[in-house]
Tab-separated table of C-alpha atoms and ligand atoms in Angstrom:
chain	number	residue	atom	x	y	z
A	12	UNK	CA	-64.865	-85.305	-95.392
A	13	UNK	CA	-66.531	-88.585	-95.078
A	14	UNK	CA	-67.368	-89.760	-98.489
A	15	UNK	CA	-70.344	-91.229	-99.438
A	16	UNK	CA	-68.242	-94.702	-100.346
A	17	UNK	CA	-67.270	-94.444	-97.253
A	18	UNK	CA	-70.540	-95.018	-95.330
A	19	UNK	CA	-71.499	-97.479	-97.893
A	20	UNK	CA	-68.444	-99.529	-97.947
A	21	UNK	CA	-68.841	-99.429	-94.022
A	22	UNK	CA	-72.931	-100.400	-94.181
A	23	UNK	CA	-72.397	-103.066	-96.516
A	24	UNK	CA	-69.510	-104.764	-94.980
A	25	UNK	CA	-69.553	-108.177	-93.450
A	26	UNK	CA	-67.341	-109.724	-91.228
A	27	UNK	CA	-68.068	-113.426	-92.764
A	28	UNK	CA	-66.988	-115.574	-89.582
A	29	UNK	CA	-64.851	-112.993	-88.307
A	30	UNK	CA	-65.626	-110.359	-85.962
A	31	UNK	CA	-66.369	-107.001	-86.652
A	32	UNK	CA	-65.286	-104.059	-83.660
A	33	UNK	CA	-67.730	-101.438	-83.451
A	34	UNK	CA	-66.409	-98.604	-81.203
A	35	UNK	CA	-68.783	-95.470	-80.524
A	36	UNK	CA	-67.296	-92.704	-78.123
A	37	UNK	CA	-69.109	-89.653	-77.133
A	38	UNK	CA	-67.253	-86.486	-76.848
A	39	UNK	CA	-67.884	-84.432	-73.317
A	40	UNK	CA	-67.629	-80.420	-75.155
A	41	UNK	CA	-66.734	-79.345	-71.748
A	42	UNK	CA	-63.901	-82.038	-71.584
A	43	UNK	CA	-62.501	-82.680	-74.929
A	44	UNK	CA	-59.553	-84.373	-73.295
A	45	UNK	CA	-61.481	-87.050	-71.674
A	46	UNK	CA	-62.073	-88.709	-75.296
A	47	UNK	CA	-58.606	-90.198	-75.128
A	48	UNK	CA	-59.314	-92.178	-71.257
A	49	UNK	CA	-62.785	-93.332	-72.606
A	50	UNK	CA	-61.271	-94.843	-75.537
A	51	UNK	CA	-58.629	-96.869	-73.276
A	52	UNK	CA	-61.839	-97.847	-71.054
A	53	UNK	CA	-63.541	-99.453	-73.758
A	54	UNK	CA	-60.556	-101.046	-75.665
A	55	UNK	CA	-59.654	-102.426	-72.199
A	56	UNK	CA	-63.063	-104.414	-72.903
A	57	UNK	CA	-62.547	-105.328	-75.778
A	58	UNK	CA	-58.828	-106.729	-74.862
A	59	UNK	CA	-60.781	-108.801	-72.167
A	60	UNK	CA	-62.775	-110.432	-74.852
A	61	UNK	CA	-59.635	-110.759	-77.205
A	62	UNK	CA	-58.071	-113.146	-74.067
A	63	UNK	CA	-60.769	-115.210	-74.002
A	64	UNK	CA	-58.863	-118.603	-74.686
A	65	UNK	CA	-62.522	-120.082	-75.959
A	66	UNK	CA	-62.752	-118.020	-78.925
A	67	UNK	CA	-60.815	-119.277	-81.945
A	68	UNK	CA	-57.295	-118.151	-82.595
A	69	UNK	CA	-58.656	-115.668	-85.828
A	70	UNK	CA	-61.080	-113.944	-84.335
A	71	UNK	CA	-58.709	-112.808	-81.387
A	72	UNK	CA	-55.727	-112.028	-83.329
A	73	UNK	CA	-58.507	-109.867	-85.483
A	74	UNK	CA	-59.504	-108.252	-82.156
A	75	UNK	CA	-56.155	-107.630	-81.269
A	76	UNK	CA	-55.171	-106.012	-84.099
A	77	UNK	CA	-58.164	-103.918	-83.717
A	78	UNK	CA	-57.302	-102.584	-80.573
A	79	UNK	CA	-53.905	-101.789	-82.059
A	80	UNK	CA	-54.785	-99.939	-84.873
A	81	UNK	CA	-57.266	-97.902	-82.574
A	82	UNK	CA	-54.645	-97.025	-80.635
A	83	UNK	CA	-52.396	-95.776	-83.255
A	84	UNK	CA	-55.269	-93.477	-84.413
A	85	UNK	CA	-56.894	-91.995	-81.745
A	86	UNK	CA	-56.279	-88.324	-81.040
A	87	UNK	CA	-58.452	-85.322	-80.069
A	88	UNK	CA	-61.163	-85.436	-82.844
A	89	UNK	CA	-62.092	-82.057	-84.486
A	90	UNK	CA	-63.742	-79.206	-82.793
A	91	UNK	CA	-67.171	-79.747	-83.924
A	92	UNK	CA	-66.844	-83.540	-83.369
A	93	UNK	CA	-69.154	-84.869	-80.787
A	94	UNK	CA	-68.748	-88.484	-81.199
A	95	UNK	CA	-66.305	-90.641	-82.932
A	96	UNK	CA	-67.137	-94.234	-84.387
A	97	UNK	CA	-64.415	-97.057	-84.983
A	98	UNK	CA	-65.437	-99.676	-87.413
A	99	UNK	CA	-62.544	-102.422	-87.611
A	100	UNK	CA	-62.159	-106.076	-89.041
A	101	UNK	CA	-58.703	-106.310	-88.978
A	102	UNK	CA	-58.635	-109.811	-90.289
A	103	UNK	CA	-60.888	-108.929	-93.544
A	104	UNK	CA	-59.152	-105.016	-93.809
A	105	UNK	CA	-61.796	-103.327	-92.535
A	106	UNK	CA	-60.942	-99.993	-90.623
A	107	UNK	CA	-62.782	-96.506	-90.631
A	108	UNK	CA	-63.131	-93.810	-87.776
A	109	UNK	CA	-66.005	-91.728	-88.455
A	110	UNK	CA	-66.354	-87.847	-86.773
A	111	UNK	CA	-69.675	-87.275	-86.293
A	112	UNK	CA	-71.410	-84.231	-85.872
A	113	UNK	CA	-73.839	-85.183	-83.162
A	114	UNK	CA	-73.493	-87.350	-79.912
A	115	UNK	CA	-73.940	-90.968	-79.784
A	116	UNK	CA	-74.239	-93.105	-76.318
A	117	UNK	CA	-70.672	-94.733	-75.683
A	118	UNK	CA	-70.748	-98.329	-77.009
A	119	UNK	CA	-68.287	-101.107	-77.666
A	120	UNK	CA	-70.272	-104.011	-79.792
A	121	UNK	CA	-68.514	-107.242	-81.251
A	122	UNK	CA	-70.451	-108.642	-84.085
A	123	UNK	CA	-70.409	-110.069	-87.663
A	124	UNK	CA	-71.388	-107.024	-88.637
A	125	UNK	CA	-70.338	-103.188	-87.821
A	126	UNK	CA	-73.251	-101.094	-85.858
A	127	UNK	CA	-74.293	-98.776	-87.963
A	128	UNK	CA	-77.434	-97.415	-86.776
A	129	UNK	CA	-76.441	-94.200	-84.747
A	130	UNK	CA	-74.324	-93.409	-87.216
A	131	UNK	CA	-76.447	-93.989	-90.048
A	132	UNK	CA	-79.278	-91.943	-88.019
A	133	UNK	CA	-76.970	-89.078	-87.822
A	134	UNK	CA	-75.667	-88.784	-91.246
A	135	UNK	CA	-79.597	-88.856	-92.356
A	136	UNK	CA	-79.943	-85.550	-91.298
A	137	UNK	CA	-76.829	-84.151	-93.294
A	138	UNK	CA	-77.598	-83.862	-97.048
A	139	UNK	CA	-74.956	-83.170	-99.272
A	140	UNK	CA	-74.893	-80.534	-101.783
A	141	UNK	CA	-73.615	-80.518	-105.370
A	142	UNK	CA	-72.761	-77.256	-106.618
A	143	UNK	CA	-71.999	-76.607	-110.324
A	144	UNK	CA	-70.392	-73.218	-111.340
A	145	UNK	CA	-70.991	-73.141	-115.129
A	146	UNK	CA	-70.756	-70.728	-118.270
A	147	UNK	CA	-71.102	-71.622	-121.766
A	148	UNK	CA	-67.421	-73.433	-121.838
A	149	UNK	CA	-66.891	-74.582	-118.209
A	150	UNK	CA	-67.952	-76.036	-115.064
A	151	UNK	CA	-66.466	-76.328	-112.030
A	152	UNK	CA	-67.972	-78.685	-109.252
A	153	UNK	CA	-67.620	-78.373	-105.561
A	154	UNK	CA	-69.660	-80.796	-102.615
A	155	UNK	CA	-71.030	-78.565	-99.896
A	156	UNK	CA	-71.295	-81.262	-96.755
A	157	UNK	CA	-71.386	-80.863	-93.085
A	158	UNK	CA	-70.270	-77.278	-93.347
A	159	UNK	CA	-67.288	-78.067	-95.503
A	160	UNK	CA	-66.786	-77.152	-98.976
A	161	UNK	CA	-64.958	-79.715	-101.271
A	162	UNK	CA	-63.508	-79.260	-105.110
A	163	UNK	CA	-64.242	-82.018	-107.072
A	164	UNK	CA	-62.810	-80.835	-110.500
A	165	UNK	CA	-63.426	-78.963	-113.577
A	166	UNK	CA	-64.836	-79.961	-116.818
A	167	UNK	CA	-63.613	-77.512	-119.965
A	168	UNK	CA	-65.136	-77.244	-123.295
A	169	UNK	CA	-64.173	-75.446	-126.779
A	170	UNK	CA	-65.926	-72.116	-126.958
A	171	UNK	CA	-65.890	-69.735	-130.240
A	172	UNK	CA	-65.724	-66.110	-129.142
A	173	UNK	CA	-68.159	-63.992	-130.923
A	174	UNK	CA	-65.717	-62.114	-133.271
A	175	UNK	CA	-66.050	-58.238	-133.306
A	176	UNK	CA	-66.399	-57.681	-137.320
A	177	UNK	CA	-68.586	-60.025	-138.377
A	178	UNK	CA	-71.333	-59.275	-140.802
A	179	UNK	CA	-74.382	-60.437	-142.693
A	180	UNK	CA	-74.948	-64.444	-142.374
A	181	UNK	CA	-71.354	-64.970	-141.221
A	182	UNK	CA	-72.383	-63.102	-138.234
A	183	UNK	CA	-76.077	-65.455	-138.280
A	184	UNK	CA	-73.553	-68.406	-138.963
A	185	UNK	CA	-71.462	-67.974	-136.009
A	186	UNK	CA	-73.976	-67.078	-133.726
A	187	UNK	CA	-75.529	-70.568	-134.423
A	188	UNK	CA	-71.937	-72.264	-133.427
A	189	UNK	CA	-71.602	-70.220	-130.757
A	190	UNK	CA	-75.113	-71.441	-129.431
A	191	UNK	CA	-74.570	-74.770	-130.767
A	192	UNK	CA	-70.987	-75.303	-128.443
A	193	UNK	CA	-72.675	-73.833	-125.725
A	194	UNK	CA	-75.595	-76.458	-125.810
A	195	UNK	CA	-73.290	-79.370	-126.294
A	196	UNK	CA	-71.287	-78.220	-123.196
A	197	UNK	CA	-74.227	-77.922	-121.103
A	198	UNK	CA	-75.504	-81.588	-122.258
A	199	UNK	CA	-71.777	-82.602	-120.986
A	200	UNK	CA	-72.417	-80.845	-117.747
A	201	UNK	CA	-75.403	-82.700	-117.129
A	202	UNK	CA	-74.677	-86.185	-118.033
A	203	UNK	CA	-71.841	-85.847	-115.469
A	204	UNK	CA	-73.937	-85.081	-112.669
A	205	UNK	CA	-77.148	-86.857	-113.979
A	206	UNK	CA	-75.164	-90.388	-112.546
A	207	UNK	CA	-74.230	-89.359	-109.505
A	208	UNK	CA	-77.483	-88.256	-109.083
A	209	UNK	CA	-78.845	-91.512	-109.595
A	210	UNK	CA	-76.126	-93.238	-107.379
A	211	UNK	CA	-77.084	-91.170	-104.295
A	212	UNK	CA	-73.671	-89.392	-104.420
A	213	UNK	CA	-75.357	-85.804	-103.864
A	214	UNK	CA	-78.912	-84.954	-102.667
A	215	UNK	CA	-79.367	-81.725	-103.957
A	216	UNK	CA	-77.871	-79.534	-106.531
A	217	UNK	CA	-77.010	-75.657	-106.548
A	218	UNK	CA	-76.049	-73.813	-109.757
A	219	UNK	CA	-73.800	-70.533	-110.074
A	220	UNK	CA	-72.880	-68.295	-112.946
A	221	UNK	CA	-74.083	-65.366	-115.236
A	222	UNK	CA	-77.764	-64.868	-114.139
A	223	UNK	CA	-78.500	-64.490	-117.926
A	224	UNK	CA	-76.825	-67.960	-118.941
A	225	UNK	CA	-78.044	-70.372	-115.708
A	226	UNK	CA	-81.346	-70.955	-117.298
A	227	UNK	CA	-79.697	-72.373	-120.890
A	228	UNK	CA	-78.084	-74.692	-118.729
A	229	UNK	CA	-81.178	-75.825	-116.052
A	230	UNK	CA	-83.532	-76.409	-118.988
A	231	UNK	CA	-81.154	-79.153	-119.666
A	232	UNK	CA	-82.454	-80.927	-116.471
A	233	UNK	CA	-83.322	-84.181	-116.726
A	234	UNK	CA	-85.677	-85.296	-113.824
A	235	UNK	CA	-83.436	-86.554	-111.208
A	236	UNK	CA	-81.523	-83.587	-111.572
A	237	UNK	CA	-85.031	-81.103	-111.229
A	238	UNK	CA	-85.913	-83.120	-108.410
A	239	UNK	CA	-82.922	-82.094	-106.563
A	240	UNK	CA	-82.203	-78.359	-107.611
A	241	UNK	CA	-82.486	-75.961	-104.473
A	242	UNK	CA	-81.134	-72.630	-106.285
A	243	UNK	CA	-79.027	-70.693	-108.319
A	244	UNK	CA	-76.647	-67.895	-107.124
A	245	UNK	CA	-75.280	-65.064	-109.515
A	246	UNK	CA	-71.319	-64.886	-109.866
A	247	UNK	CA	-68.636	-64.438	-112.312
A	248	UNK	CA	-67.241	-68.495	-112.549
A	249	UNK	CA	-63.733	-66.815	-113.944
A	250	UNK	CA	-63.206	-64.763	-110.267
A	251	UNK	CA	-65.205	-66.700	-108.096
A	252	UNK	CA	-63.781	-67.325	-105.105
A	253	UNK	CA	-64.105	-70.869	-102.443
A	254	UNK	CA	-65.183	-68.434	-100.027
A	255	UNK	CA	-67.684	-66.707	-101.895
A	256	UNK	CA	-68.989	-70.145	-103.107
A	257	UNK	CA	-69.727	-71.103	-99.672
A	258	UNK	CA	-71.217	-68.352	-99.210
A	259	UNK	CA	-74.031	-68.192	-101.799
A	260	UNK	CA	-74.255	-71.765	-101.310
A	261	UNK	CA	-74.304	-72.307	-97.989
A	262	UNK	CA	-78.378	-70.717	-97.456
A	263	UNK	CA	-79.733	-72.205	-100.361
A	264	UNK	CA	-78.876	-75.496	-98.750
A	265	UNK	CA	-80.265	-74.285	-95.380
A	266	UNK	CA	-83.386	-72.714	-96.501
A	267	UNK	CA	-84.029	-76.442	-98.228
A	268	UNK	CA	-83.237	-77.948	-94.798
A	269	UNK	CA	-85.517	-75.492	-93.026
A	270	UNK	CA	-88.221	-76.267	-95.222
A	271	UNK	CA	-88.087	-80.027	-94.951
A	272	UNK	CA	-88.212	-79.709	-91.381
A	273	UNK	CA	-91.485	-77.456	-91.532
A	274	UNK	CA	-92.648	-80.316	-93.707
A	275	UNK	CA	-92.142	-83.121	-91.718
A	276	UNK	CA	-93.890	-81.286	-88.569
A	277	UNK	CA	-96.891	-80.668	-90.693
A	278	UNK	CA	-96.793	-84.063	-92.025
A	279	UNK	CA	-97.094	-85.547	-88.446
A	280	UNK	CA	-99.664	-83.431	-87.426
A	281	UNK	CA	-101.797	-83.521	-90.454
A	282	UNK	CA	-101.441	-87.670	-89.564
A	283	UNK	CA	-102.376	-86.766	-86.027
A	284	UNK	CA	-105.677	-85.168	-87.217
A	285	UNK	CA	-106.530	-88.188	-89.653
A	286	UNK	CA	-105.808	-90.448	-87.329
A	287	UNK	CA	-102.727	-92.210	-88.184
A	288	UNK	CA	-99.917	-93.605	-85.608
A	289	UNK	CA	-98.312	-90.332	-83.808
A	290	UNK	CA	-97.157	-89.500	-80.923
A	291	UNK	CA	-97.139	-85.541	-79.837
A	292	UNK	CA	-95.191	-83.822	-76.617
A	293	UNK	CA	-92.777	-85.803	-74.315
A	294	UNK	CA	-94.899	-88.106	-72.471
A	295	UNK	CA	-96.050	-90.037	-75.357
A	296	UNK	CA	-92.881	-89.917	-77.244
A	297	UNK	CA	-91.418	-91.383	-74.266
A	298	UNK	CA	-93.600	-94.273	-74.369
A	299	UNK	CA	-93.138	-94.252	-78.183
A	300	UNK	CA	-89.413	-94.968	-77.298
A	301	UNK	CA	-89.783	-97.513	-74.581
A	302	UNK	CA	-92.294	-99.487	-76.694
A	303	UNK	CA	-89.910	-99.318	-80.363
A	304	UNK	CA	-92.801	-97.745	-81.904
A	305	UNK	CA	-91.130	-94.549	-83.068
A	306	UNK	CA	-90.265	-94.549	-86.738
A	307	UNK	CA	-89.310	-91.065	-87.221
A	308	UNK	CA	-88.769	-88.420	-84.368
A	309	UNK	CA	-88.690	-85.359	-84.995
A	310	UNK	CA	-86.496	-83.190	-82.291
A	311	UNK	CA	-86.689	-79.285	-81.634
A	312	UNK	CA	-82.902	-78.673	-81.518
A	313	UNK	CA	-81.134	-77.826	-78.022
A	314	UNK	CA	-84.610	-79.218	-76.269
A	315	UNK	CA	-83.919	-80.450	-73.243
A	316	UNK	CA	-85.780	-82.117	-70.181
A	317	UNK	CA	-85.352	-84.289	-67.251
A	318	UNK	CA	-86.498	-87.774	-66.646
A	319	UNK	CA	-85.905	-91.048	-65.754
A	320	UNK	CA	-84.263	-93.968	-67.537
A	321	UNK	CA	-84.799	-97.638	-66.695
A	322	UNK	CA	-81.273	-99.034	-68.008
A	323	UNK	CA	-82.522	-103.153	-67.647
A	324	UNK	CA	-85.643	-102.429	-69.580
A	325	UNK	CA	-85.272	-99.364	-71.791
A	326	UNK	CA	-88.003	-97.614	-69.939
A	327	UNK	CA	-88.084	-94.182	-70.088
A	328	UNK	CA	-90.613	-91.153	-68.592
A	329	UNK	CA	-90.383	-87.911	-67.105
A	330	UNK	CA	-90.781	-89.310	-63.617
A	331	UNK	CA	-91.299	-92.053	-61.350
A	332	UNK	CA	-88.769	-94.030	-59.092
A	333	UNK	CA	-89.766	-97.513	-60.279
A	334	UNK	CA	-89.493	-99.009	-63.636
A	335	UNK	CA	-92.893	-100.248	-64.512
A	336	UNK	CA	-91.814	-102.730	-66.712
A	337	UNK	CA	-89.036	-104.673	-64.610
A	338	UNK	CA	-89.715	-103.500	-61.289
A	339	UNK	CA	-86.173	-102.054	-60.369
A	340	UNK	CA	-85.039	-98.419	-59.579
A	341	UNK	CA	-85.087	-96.134	-62.096
A	342	UNK	CA	-81.985	-93.643	-62.681
A	343	UNK	CA	-82.363	-89.780	-63.124
A	344	UNK	CA	-81.015	-88.143	-66.469
A	345	UNK	CA	-80.738	-84.254	-66.410
A	346	UNK	CA	-81.956	-84.925	-70.214
A	347	UNK	CA	-84.245	-87.795	-71.075
A	348	UNK	CA	-84.695	-86.295	-74.591
A	349	UNK	CA	-81.297	-87.461	-75.470
A	350	UNK	CA	-82.022	-90.900	-73.909
A	351	UNK	CA	-84.909	-91.156	-76.340
A	352	UNK	CA	-83.038	-89.877	-79.622
A	353	UNK	CA	-80.255	-92.400	-78.566
A	354	UNK	CA	-83.027	-95.360	-78.265
A	355	UNK	CA	-84.813	-94.046	-81.256
A	356	UNK	CA	-81.520	-94.311	-83.126
A	357	UNK	CA	-81.196	-98.046	-81.551
A	358	UNK	CA	-84.444	-99.007	-82.947
A	359	UNK	CA	-83.363	-98.337	-86.229
A	360	UNK	CA	-85.423	-94.950	-86.582
A	361	UNK	CA	-84.931	-91.431	-88.176
A	362	UNK	CA	-84.016	-88.616	-86.740
A	363	UNK	CA	-84.527	-85.003	-87.356
A	364	UNK	CA	-83.795	-81.955	-85.192
A	365	UNK	CA	-86.062	-79.535	-86.135
A	366	UNK	CA	-84.424	-75.705	-86.410
A	367	UNK	CA	-87.389	-73.792	-88.313
A	368	UNK	CA	-89.995	-72.139	-86.365
A	369	UNK	CA	-92.745	-74.858	-85.908
A	370	UNK	CA	-95.773	-75.862	-83.801
A	371	UNK	CA	-92.472	-78.174	-82.451
A	372	UNK	CA	-91.617	-75.639	-80.222
A	373	UNK	CA	-94.617	-76.357	-78.141
A	374	UNK	CA	-94.730	-79.854	-77.920
A	375	UNK	CA	-90.396	-80.263	-78.179
A	376	UNK	CA	-90.598	-83.898	-79.607
A	377	UNK	CA	-93.295	-85.755	-81.998
A	378	UNK	CA	-92.887	-88.729	-83.787
A	379	UNK	CA	-94.398	-90.936	-86.776
A	380	UNK	CA	-95.141	-93.986	-85.197
A	381	UNK	CA	-94.873	-98.271	-86.724
A	382	UNK	CA	-98.199	-98.792	-84.781
A	383	UNK	CA	-100.212	-97.197	-82.476
A	384	UNK	CA	-99.130	-96.555	-78.913
A	385	UNK	CA	-99.994	-99.590	-76.739
A	386	UNK	CA	-101.659	-98.737	-73.533
A	387	UNK	CA	-99.256	-96.693	-71.088
A	388	UNK	CA	-98.326	-98.534	-68.195
B	621	ZN	ZN1	-86.921	-101.714	-66.116
């Protein structure tokens, strides 16, 4: 599973005078095996650069090692993967292969820093759900991310079992002791979760356990946990299985994501109503993509529309044989929405695919803009 730290390491990396090789390889779901020859073709391109005798020896050497390394590890990716990104700077010890759940345009980049925008735009859509299964003496942490559940370990504390034959003051004392130990335990669990929340290691939090005990725990939440708290579910911490945790936690994450989508759609419609820069529908959004105006693009999940592209000036439109910007002939595409998504990623914008039922269903795409749309060509 892709760790937050890995993404941070890649995005913050700099070659410091040496080249970072970035490769994005798009996977064709109808022909997944073609992936290998796509990588070959890209590496061939890099080999050309590495063979350039005008470049310093160190640079060429690093690139050559990058090629070798990618050649060694490339293998057909996991079934859900729709693109693979490689980031490599052999001379400075960077090598990462990241499988992405959404398509990205094929691309080779050699620069002093990794080309992370498409990866960031894709990962931005997926939220990390931290799960804490708690009772009065133990806690077991899990992470649900991109439909995979990872075990993050446990925390165990001393508990006092209520004695069967306690009486009088003893009973009262024992009861207080039980409560005290439970509170100490909950505080420790919170202390373990809060720094991870502050450091961005998870976006959302779900809590499972005995329903009567859960409020005792969630009452201890400081603001950073309160803000990320997405829901609870009832399970017996001692007998719960991986399968059950996933089954209970996944709908919490899903509900949160659908709510977020509805909120984003209504925010843009509200901006529209108050005259703030927005783009509504395909015509406006394609022009917004062409002019690099789109800051946040909402796309109806699985929406497709034919259109035209100019690869020279990145002009996007629904129709037209000639690019009005440079005068070259346009290229027809069966899905100009995909071209728009790739363009917005390149321009550093955010993307959100919307699955929820919202007014976006009739518009297909809408965007929050950085500036008002320039007059159309
Ligand atoms: Zn053009």
